[in-house]
Tab-separated table of C-alpha atoms and ligand atoms in Angstrom:
chain	number	residue	atom	x	y	z
A	893	MET	CA	24.618	43.886	7.471
A	894	LEU	CA	26.978	43.124	4.607
A	895	VAL	CA	25.472	42.322	1.224
A	896	GLN	CA	28.117	41.003	-1.170
A	897	LYS	CA	27.767	41.469	-4.930
A	898	ASN	CA	28.492	38.967	-7.734
A	899	VAL	CA	29.297	36.037	-5.463
A	900	PRO	CA	30.352	32.782	-7.222
A	901	LEU	CA	28.014	29.943	-6.219
A	902	GLN	CA	29.961	26.973	-7.598
A	903	ALA	CA	31.392	26.055	-4.190
A	904	PHE	CA	27.971	26.451	-2.556
A	905	ASN	CA	25.991	24.007	-4.741
A	906	THR	CA	26.657	20.264	-4.674
A	907	PHE	CA	26.185	19.968	-8.470
A	908	HIS	CA	29.200	22.340	-8.725
A	909	ILE	CA	27.442	24.327	-11.459
A	910	VAL	CA	28.989	27.680	-12.318
A	911	ALA	CA	26.721	30.665	-11.578
A	912	LYS	CA	26.718	33.815	-9.492
A	913	ALA	CA	24.442	35.427	-6.965
A	914	GLN	CA	23.974	39.048	-7.998
A	915	ALA	CA	23.692	39.810	-4.277
A	916	LEU	CA	24.211	37.573	-1.236
A	917	ALA	CA	23.869	38.067	2.507
A	918	CYS	CA	24.913	35.559	5.178
A	919	ILE	CA	22.213	35.053	7.812
A	920	ARG	CA	23.551	34.096	11.264
A	921	GLY	CA	20.385	34.843	13.234
A	922	GLU	CA	16.962	36.465	13.029
A	923	SER	CA	18.400	39.947	13.667
A	924	ASP	CA	20.283	39.702	10.334
A	925	VAL	CA	16.948	39.216	8.546
A	926	GLN	CA	15.378	42.059	10.502
A	927	ASP	CA	18.313	44.341	9.589
A	928	LEU	CA	17.776	43.577	5.897
A	929	LEU	CA	14.058	44.217	6.153
A	930	SER	CA	14.686	47.611	7.704
A	931	ASP	CA	17.217	48.538	4.989
A	932	PRO	CA	15.390	50.441	2.215
A	933	ASN	CA	17.771	48.978	-0.402
A	934	TRP	CA	16.732	45.426	0.410
A	935	SER	CA	13.410	45.417	2.258
A	936	ALA	CA	11.263	44.987	-0.836
A	937	ALA	CA	13.784	43.016	-2.940
A	938	PRO	CA	12.795	39.460	-3.957
A	939	LYS	CA	14.684	36.982	-1.784
A	940	PHE	CA	15.896	33.418	-2.220
A	941	VAL	CA	16.741	31.252	0.793
A	942	TRP	CA	19.933	29.183	0.351
A	943	GLY	CA	20.766	26.171	2.529
A	944	GLY	CA	23.442	23.632	1.626
A	945	GLY	CA	22.800	23.951	-2.137
A	946	SER	CA	22.257	20.186	-2.272
A	947	ASN	CA	18.867	20.217	-3.957
A	948	ILE	CA	19.226	22.973	-6.521
A	949	VAL	CA	19.996	23.170	-10.249
A	950	LEU	CA	21.300	26.564	-11.366
A	951	THR	CA	20.480	27.420	-14.980
A	952	GLY	CA	21.850	30.973	-14.738
A	953	ASP	CA	22.829	33.677	-12.277
A	954	VAL	CA	20.479	34.136	-9.313
A	955	LYS	CA	18.818	37.557	-9.435
A	956	PRO	CA	16.885	37.634	-6.133
A	957	LEU	CA	18.909	38.487	-3.017
A	958	VAL	CA	20.363	35.175	-1.806
A	959	LEU	CA	19.999	34.653	1.950
A	960	LYS	CA	22.667	32.091	2.820
A	961	VAL	CA	21.606	30.530	6.101
A	962	GLU	CA	24.486	30.036	8.546
A	963	ILE	CA	22.580	29.747	11.837
A	964	VAL	CA	24.403	27.330	14.144
A	965	GLY	CA	23.761	25.573	17.467
A	966	ARG	CA	22.652	22.145	18.690
A	967	ARG	CA	21.125	21.335	22.046
A	968	LEU	CA	18.887	18.971	23.943
A	969	VAL	CA	15.762	21.001	24.677
A	970	GLN	CA	13.944	18.440	26.778
A	971	GLU	CA	14.012	14.803	27.777
A	972	THR	CA	10.711	13.197	28.705
A	973	ALA	CA	9.738	9.605	29.374
A	974	ARG	CA	8.724	9.345	25.710
A	975	ALA	CA	11.356	11.275	23.772
A	976	PHE	CA	14.452	13.408	23.462
A	977	ILE	CA	13.637	16.786	21.924
A	978	VAL	CA	16.700	18.125	20.125
A	979	GLU	CA	17.015	21.550	18.503
A	980	ALA	CA	19.470	22.586	15.789
A	981	GLY	CA	20.175	25.818	13.925
A	982	ALA	CA	19.073	25.809	10.281
A	983	GLY	CA	22.642	26.278	9.044
A	984	GLU	CA	23.984	23.147	10.753
A	985	ASN	CA	25.052	20.307	8.471
A	986	TRP	CA	22.424	17.528	8.571
A	987	HIS	CA	24.844	14.588	8.696
A	988	ASP	CA	26.882	16.248	11.467
A	989	LEU	CA	23.659	16.528	13.476
A	990	VAL	CA	22.959	12.802	12.965
A	991	VAL	CA	26.487	11.971	14.172
A	992	TRP	CA	26.156	14.328	17.177
A	993	THR	CA	22.775	12.938	18.293
A	994	LEU	CA	24.149	9.377	18.215
A	995	ALA	CA	27.260	10.416	20.157
A	996	GLN	CA	25.066	12.071	22.814
A	997	GLY	CA	22.921	8.925	23.169
A	998	TYR	CA	19.819	10.302	21.383
A	999	PRO	CA	19.202	7.724	18.635
A	1000	GLY	CA	16.530	7.927	15.939
A	1001	LEU	CA	18.147	9.687	12.971
A	1002	GLU	CA	20.541	6.857	11.962
A	1003	ASN	CA	18.530	5.816	8.858
A	1004	MET	CA	18.957	9.362	7.513
A	1005	ALA	CA	22.773	9.398	7.786
A	1006	LEU	CA	24.826	10.994	4.989
A	1007	ILE	CA	21.954	12.929	3.404
A	1008	PRO	CA	23.671	16.055	2.053
A	1009	GLY	CA	22.391	19.498	3.010
A	1010	THR	CA	21.515	21.595	6.022
A	1011	VAL	CA	19.107	21.147	8.922
A	1012	GLY	CA	16.983	24.045	7.616
A	1013	ALA	CA	16.560	22.390	4.217
A	1014	ALA	CA	15.485	19.067	5.767
A	1015	PRO	CA	11.832	20.038	6.402
A	1016	VAL	CA	11.547	21.910	3.095
A	1017	GLN	CA	11.688	18.709	1.102
A	1018	ASN	CA	10.883	16.324	3.954
A	1019	ILE	CA	14.121	14.393	3.439
A	1020	GLY	CA	13.983	10.663	3.870
A	1021	ALA	CA	15.918	7.458	3.403
A	1022	TYR	CA	15.816	3.778	4.307
A	1023	GLY	CA	12.335	3.797	5.792
A	1024	VAL	CA	12.426	7.043	7.816
A	1025	GLU	CA	11.345	10.515	6.708
A	1026	LEU	CA	11.959	13.783	8.503
A	1027	GLN	CA	8.246	14.039	9.320
A	1028	ASP	CA	8.583	10.841	11.426
A	1029	ARG	CA	11.062	12.635	13.734
A	1030	PHE	CA	9.746	16.199	13.522
A	1031	GLU	CA	8.585	18.236	16.518
A	1032	SER	CA	8.366	21.874	15.333
A	1033	LEU	CA	10.357	24.680	13.732
A	1034	ASP	CA	10.829	28.429	14.084
A	1035	ALA	CA	10.840	30.553	10.948
A	1036	ILE	CA	10.874	34.236	10.123
A	1037	ASP	CA	8.470	35.899	7.724
A	1038	LEU	CA	10.537	37.597	5.013
A	1039	GLN	CA	7.924	40.305	4.515
A	1040	THR	CA	7.098	41.276	8.095
A	1041	GLY	CA	10.147	40.057	10.050
A	1042	GLN	CA	7.844	38.244	12.448
A	1043	VAL	CA	9.077	34.955	13.959
A	1044	PHE	CA	6.563	32.113	14.094
A	1045	THR	CA	6.476	28.413	15.019
A	1046	LEU	CA	4.994	25.587	12.948
A	1047	ASN	CA	4.131	22.053	14.055
A	1048	ALA	CA	4.147	19.037	11.732
A	1049	ALA	CA	0.535	19.428	10.574
A	1050	GLN	CA	1.184	23.095	9.721
A	1051	CYS	CA	4.220	22.135	7.635
A	1052	ALA	CA	1.911	20.003	5.415
A	1053	PHE	CA	4.559	17.349	4.834
A	1054	GLY	CA	4.214	15.028	1.860
A	1055	TYR	CA	6.600	12.845	-0.099
A	1056	ARG	CA	9.603	15.180	-0.639
A	1057	ASP	CA	7.156	18.034	-0.126
A	1058	SER	CA	6.054	20.668	2.405
A	1059	ILE	CA	4.423	24.096	2.660
A	1060	PHE	CA	7.869	25.611	1.962
A	1061	LYS	CA	7.849	24.267	-1.621
A	1062	HIS	CA	4.576	25.973	-2.556
A	1063	SER	CA	3.721	29.576	-3.340
A	1064	SER	CA	0.601	31.210	-1.918
A	1065	SER	CA	-2.264	30.875	-4.304
A	1066	ALA	CA	-5.637	32.566	-4.086
A	1067	ASN	CA	-7.184	29.917	-6.355
A	1068	ALA	CA	-5.738	26.767	-4.772
A	1069	SER	CA	-7.521	23.625	-5.902
A	1070	GLU	CA	-9.477	21.438	-3.491
A	1071	GLY	CA	-7.330	19.778	-0.827
A	1072	GLN	CA	-4.500	22.278	-1.350
A	1073	SER	CA	-3.625	24.901	1.227
A	1074	PRO	CA	-3.937	28.463	-0.119
A	1075	ILE	CA	-0.979	29.413	2.099
A	1076	GLY	CA	2.403	28.522	0.669
A	1077	LEU	CA	5.667	29.729	2.188
A	1078	LYS	CA	8.015	29.395	-0.804
A	1079	ASN	CA	10.464	32.339	-0.669
A	1080	ARG	CA	8.217	33.837	2.012
A	1081	ALA	CA	9.780	32.320	5.130
A	1082	LEU	CA	13.298	31.501	6.281
A	1083	ILE	CA	13.640	28.560	8.683
A	1084	LEU	CA	15.722	29.520	11.734
A	1085	ARG	CA	15.710	26.394	13.952
A	1086	VAL	CA	14.296	22.884	13.767
A	1087	ARG	CA	13.262	20.685	16.721
A	1088	LEU	CA	13.277	16.929	16.360
A	1089	CYS	CA	11.494	14.366	18.487
A	1090	LEU	CA	13.550	11.190	18.957
A	1091	PRO	CA	11.197	8.630	20.533
A	1092	LYS	CA	11.939	6.480	23.591
A	1093	PRO	CA	12.317	3.581	23.744
A	1094	TRP	CA	14.306	3.554	20.506
A	1095	LYS	CA	13.149	1.009	17.927
A	1096	PRO	CA	15.191	0.007	14.876
A	1097	VAL	CA	13.651	0.579	11.427
A	1098	LEU	CA	14.927	-2.271	9.254
A	1099	GLY	CA	12.135	-2.813	6.729
A	1100	TYR	CA	13.905	-1.286	3.709
A	1101	ALA	CA	15.248	-4.081	1.468
A	1102	ASP	CA	18.903	-2.933	1.591
A	1103	LEU	CA	18.857	-2.876	5.420
A	1104	ALA	CA	16.974	-6.177	5.713
A	1105	ARG	CA	19.789	-7.671	3.595
A	1106	LYS	CA	22.434	-6.304	6.005
A	1107	VAL	CA	20.603	-7.930	8.953
A	1108	LEU	CA	20.800	-11.305	7.195
A	1109	GLU	CA	24.399	-10.878	6.014
A	1110	HIS	CA	25.592	-9.965	9.529
A	1111	HIS	CA	23.300	-12.435	11.363
A	1112	CYS	CA	22.387	-9.473	13.555
A	1113	SER	CA	18.643	-9.154	14.087
A	1114	GLN	CA	18.940	-6.622	16.961
A	1115	PRO	CA	21.448	-4.040	15.744
A	1116	LEU	CA	22.295	-0.961	17.811
A	1117	PRO	CA	21.707	2.540	16.365
A	1118	GLN	CA	25.410	2.934	15.554
A	1119	GLN	CA	25.347	-0.357	13.601
A	1120	ILE	CA	22.391	0.863	11.513
A	1121	PHE	CA	24.194	4.180	10.967
A	1122	ASP	CA	27.272	2.293	9.715
A	1123	TRP	CA	25.155	0.104	7.398
A	1124	VAL	CA	23.326	3.128	5.939
A	1125	CYS	CA	26.659	4.858	5.312
A	1126	GLU	CA	27.988	1.699	3.600
A	1127	ILE	CA	24.868	1.328	1.423
A	1128	ARG	CA	24.874	4.991	0.395
A	1129	ARG	CA	28.609	5.041	-0.352
A	1130	ALA	CA	28.240	1.939	-2.531
A	1131	LYS	CA	25.502	3.338	-4.773
A	1132	LEU	CA	25.396	7.123	-4.448
A	1133	PRO	CA	28.156	9.493	-5.602
A	1134	ASP	CA	29.855	11.644	-2.942
A	1135	PRO	CA	28.998	15.235	-3.944
A	1136	ALA	CA	32.429	16.373	-2.731
A	1137	VAL	CA	33.928	14.234	-5.526
A	1138	ILE	CA	31.219	14.040	-8.246
A	1139	GLY	CA	28.711	16.889	-8.447
A	1140	ASN	CA	25.098	15.741	-7.927
A	1141	VAL	CA	21.895	16.521	-6.013
A	1142	GLY	CA	20.856	12.979	-5.027
A	1143	SER	CA	17.715	11.625	-6.663
A	1144	PHE	CA	16.825	13.860	-9.592
A	1145	PHE	CA	13.230	12.634	-9.947
A	1146	LYS	CA	10.563	11.562	-7.477
A	1147	ASN	CA	9.376	7.961	-7.471
A	1148	PRO	CA	5.965	8.138	-9.211
A	1149	ALA	CA	2.774	6.695	-7.715
A	1150	VAL	CA	0.371	4.987	-10.124
A	1151	SER	CA	-2.999	3.244	-9.853
A	1152	PRO	CA	-3.072	-0.580	-9.429
A	1153	GLU	CA	-4.539	-0.820	-12.983
A	1154	GLN	CA	-1.708	1.237	-14.475
A	1155	CYS	CA	0.841	-0.865	-12.546
A	1156	ALA	CA	-0.757	-4.137	-13.728
A	1157	ASP	CA	-0.533	-2.839	-17.286
A	1158	ILE	CA	3.198	-2.075	-16.886
A	1159	ILE	CA	3.872	-5.441	-15.185
A	1160	ALA	CA	2.186	-7.215	-18.117
A	1161	ARG	CA	4.743	-5.640	-20.435
A	1162	ASP	CA	7.707	-5.402	-18.025
A	1163	PRO	CA	7.348	-8.056	-15.303
A	1164	LYS	CA	10.524	-6.923	-13.535
A	1165	VAL	CA	9.351	-3.367	-12.772
A	1166	VAL	CA	10.274	-2.529	-9.137
A	1167	HIS	CA	7.095	-1.474	-7.290
A	1168	TYR	CA	5.809	-1.070	-3.726
A	1169	PRO	CA	2.192	-0.772	-2.534
A	1170	LEU	CA	1.394	2.420	-0.591
A	1171	VAL	CA	-1.066	2.709	2.290
A	1172	ASP	CA	-3.489	4.797	0.188
A	1173	GLY	CA	-3.921	1.915	-2.304
A	1174	SER	CA	-1.703	3.414	-5.023
A	1175	ILE	CA	1.582	1.828	-6.084
A	1176	LYS	CA	4.984	3.472	-6.065
A	1177	LEU	CA	7.337	2.648	-8.923
A	1178	ALA	CA	11.123	2.932	-8.651
A	1179	ALA	CA	11.975	5.802	-11.003
A	1180	GLY	CA	15.604	4.583	-11.080
A	1181	TRP	CA	14.403	1.277	-12.521
A	1182	LEU	CA	12.234	3.015	-15.170
A	1183	ILE	CA	15.171	5.202	-16.279
A	1184	ASP	CA	17.527	2.217	-16.242
A	1185	ALA	CA	15.038	0.188	-18.336
A	1186	CYS	CA	15.078	2.974	-20.944
A	1187	GLY	CA	18.846	2.480	-21.263
A	1188	TRP	CA	19.971	5.758	-19.682
A	1189	ARG	CA	22.296	4.421	-16.969
A	1190	GLY	CA	25.863	5.656	-17.673
A	1191	LYS	CA	24.780	7.890	-20.617
A	1192	SER	CA	25.650	11.602	-20.948
A	1193	ILE	CA	24.633	14.768	-22.736
A	1194	GLY	CA	27.605	17.121	-22.807
A	1195	LEU	CA	29.101	16.993	-19.319
A	1196	ALA	CA	25.803	16.041	-17.637
A	1197	GLY	CA	25.508	12.300	-17.051
A	1198	VAL	CA	23.406	9.524	-15.542
A	1199	TYR	CA	25.290	7.871	-12.670
A	1200	GLU	CA	26.509	4.359	-13.493
A	1201	LYS	CA	25.404	2.797	-10.194
A	1202	GLN	CA	22.029	4.564	-9.758
A	1203	ALA	CA	20.100	5.864	-12.760
A	1204	LEU	CA	17.982	8.188	-10.585
A	1205	VAL	CA	21.043	10.344	-9.918
A	1206	LEU	CA	22.295	12.829	-12.517
A	1207	VAL	CA	25.922	13.854	-12.187
A	1208	ASN	CA	28.309	16.582	-13.310
A	1209	ARG	CA	31.022	14.777	-15.274
A	1210	GLY	CA	33.141	17.909	-15.294
A	1211	GLY	CA	35.334	18.800	-12.360
A	1212	SER	CA	34.535	21.366	-9.730
A	1213	LYS	CA	36.669	23.861	-11.673
A	1214	HIS	CA	35.064	26.577	-13.735
A	1215	SER	CA	36.455	25.467	-17.100
A	1216	ASP	CA	35.074	21.934	-17.288
A	1217	SER	CA	31.797	21.944	-15.386
A	1218	ALA	CA	28.437	20.804	-16.756
A	1219	THR	CA	26.006	23.687	-17.201
A	1220	GLY	CA	22.522	23.793	-15.731
A	1221	GLY	CA	21.261	23.832	-19.333
A	1222	GLU	CA	23.009	20.499	-20.063
A	1223	VAL	CA	21.575	18.975	-16.896
A	1224	MET	CA	18.041	20.069	-17.798
A	1225	THR	CA	18.417	18.900	-21.424
A	1226	LEU	CA	19.409	15.472	-20.104
A	1227	ALA	CA	16.546	15.502	-17.579
A	1228	LYS	CA	14.019	16.349	-20.319
A	1229	ALA	CA	15.367	13.620	-22.636
A	1230	ILE	CA	14.962	11.092	-19.786
A	1231	GLN	CA	11.416	12.309	-19.064
A	1232	THR	CA	10.521	11.905	-22.757
A	1233	SER	CA	11.928	8.338	-22.930
A	1234	VAL	CA	10.132	7.228	-19.762
A	1235	TYR	CA	6.886	8.852	-20.917
A	1236	GLU	CA	7.061	7.219	-24.352
A	1237	ARG	CA	7.736	3.762	-22.934
A	1238	PHE	CA	5.652	3.732	-19.731
A	1239	GLY	CA	3.193	6.647	-20.083
A	1240	ILE	CA	4.546	8.199	-16.868
A	1241	LEU	CA	5.790	11.778	-16.560
A	1242	LEU	CA	8.606	11.858	-14.002
A	1243	GLU	CA	8.546	14.864	-11.699
A	1244	THR	CA	11.870	16.530	-10.880
A	1245	GLU	CA	12.907	16.594	-7.217
A	1246	PRO	CA	15.397	19.506	-6.980
A	1247	VAL	CA	14.508	23.173	-7.291
A	1248	VAL	CA	15.451	24.535	-10.729
A	1249	VAL	CA	16.518	28.186	-10.688
B	1366	LIG	N1	17.041	0.531	-9.509
B	1366	LIG	C1	17.394	-0.024	-10.713
B	1366	LIG	N2	18.279	0.662	-11.494
B	1366	LIG	C2	18.822	1.855	-11.110
B	1366	LIG	C3	18.432	2.405	-9.875
B	1366	LIG	C4	17.539	1.722	-9.080
B	1366	LIG	O1	16.940	-1.077	-11.087
B	1366	LIG	O2	19.610	2.405	-11.852
B	1366	LIG	C5	16.145	-0.220	-8.613
B	1366	LIG	C6	16.927	-0.774	-7.415
B	1366	LIG	O3	17.514	-1.991	-7.702
B	1366	LIG	C7	15.870	-0.884	-6.365
B	1366	LIG	C8	14.898	0.244	-6.717
B	1366	LIG	O4	15.184	0.642	-8.048
B	1366	LIG	O5	15.201	-2.116	-6.456
B	1366	LIG	C9	14.974	1.406	-5.766
B	1366	LIG	O6	16.305	1.915	-5.704
B	1366	LIG	P1	16.935	2.485	-4.343
B	1366	LIG	O7	16.766	1.512	-3.243
B	1366	LIG	O8	18.320	2.935	-4.651
B	1366	LIG	O9	16.016	3.708	-3.940
B	1366	LIG	P2	15.346	4.874	-4.796
B	1366	LIG	O10	13.871	4.642	-4.803
B	1366	LIG	O11	16.007	5.020	-6.115
B	1366	LIG	C10	14.880	6.435	-2.752
B	1366	LIG	C11	15.062	7.897	-2.424
B	1366	LIG	C12	16.493	8.154	-1.979
B	1366	LIG	C13	16.786	7.311	-0.756
B	1366	LIG	C14	16.555	5.835	-1.102
B	1366	LIG	C15	16.664	4.962	0.126
B	1366	LIG	C16	13.501	9.133	-3.810
B	1366	LIG	C17	13.321	10.002	-5.006
B	1366	LIG	N3	14.736	8.696	-3.592
B	1366	LIG	O12	15.694	6.155	-3.883
B	1366	LIG	O13	16.580	9.517	-1.607
B	1366	LIG	O14	18.123	7.497	-0.323
B	1366	LIG	O15	15.216	5.643	-1.627
B	1366	LIG	O16	15.580	5.227	0.971
B	1366	LIG	O17	12.539	8.875	-3.082
B	1366	LIG	C18	17.071	11.677	-2.490
B	1366	LIG	O18	15.896	11.982	-2.268
B	1366	LIG	O19	17.880	12.506	-2.992
B	1366	LIG	C19	17.529	10.338	-2.204
B	1366	LIG	C20	18.769	9.916	-2.513
């Protein structure tokens, strides 16, 4: 098993931030993990699982051993009267999987087209877009314990999915508060394969405002999966920067949920605040709107900027070349300045979405 030293990570993170992994191993299957665990040089070393680098902000070199997941493979596991069960290796590109499932005639992932990152990272932050979240299409996953080398399977309930959240984002904690699981799998497990459940008969999900608008514009109330895929790609390309061209990690903050009283208070002062009721009675506010209302859209600190067409997205205004890239420090300085503005004006502390290393 080859462990490389001092590996540049700029090409492996979609923010294109310059940093190095002190040590990096490519993982192409569970035996690669088992080999590392039986190597005395690496068995006890802290480890950091790396997917597509599309949800990470690097503020310096990465000291733990980076396990870069490159497990491939896509297949139909089972077709029943109620669903197609599709399995993909954790290192597969998410968007390529969406395209492949549609081409094979297994629809259901079209609303999540063009989300950057790998299949293995999808359950970690329960990716979602345009009315569908990964948990709505999830069957199970196989992972390997990075301490024992044991392979185990988790179903949806065991993954503890939440809004951009799962068991893989939390560390184990002996004194977990009420309602929290004491078992967290952050840096403890590496996802090997993910199985998705694509329900039959297929039903379009068109409730999200941008998609509802497309239905009206095209006078097409019964679009096919490929049509929805095309619309989602159009919508995303119009308002989100392509990470291959402008470094970014998608939404930088989560949309905050507030109580109806707190929302009424904000509406009284800012009647245009974009808000949506949630099933639990709380109200979700559009963080992009809050940031925009504070005047941040298009602004920069150093080479870190707020995207002109979507204030929830922070971008690297430098190129993808070493000399003119934003640093992780600049990105976090900008993020903190935004958090302060939003807190001072609305009394809401925005929570960051990507992992900061
Ligand atoms: N808005 C503004 N100004 C802005 C940005 C947004 O007024 O600068 C308003 C929009 O006009 C709209 C509302 O805020 O009325 C919501 O904006 P949008 O529809 O773009 O969605 P979002 O809430 O900002 C979320 C997800 C995205 C996902 C889209 C579509 C989060 C944190 N983000 O964004 O996910 O693609 O909905 O479902 O939940 C990601 O997680 O990285 C991501 C891109």
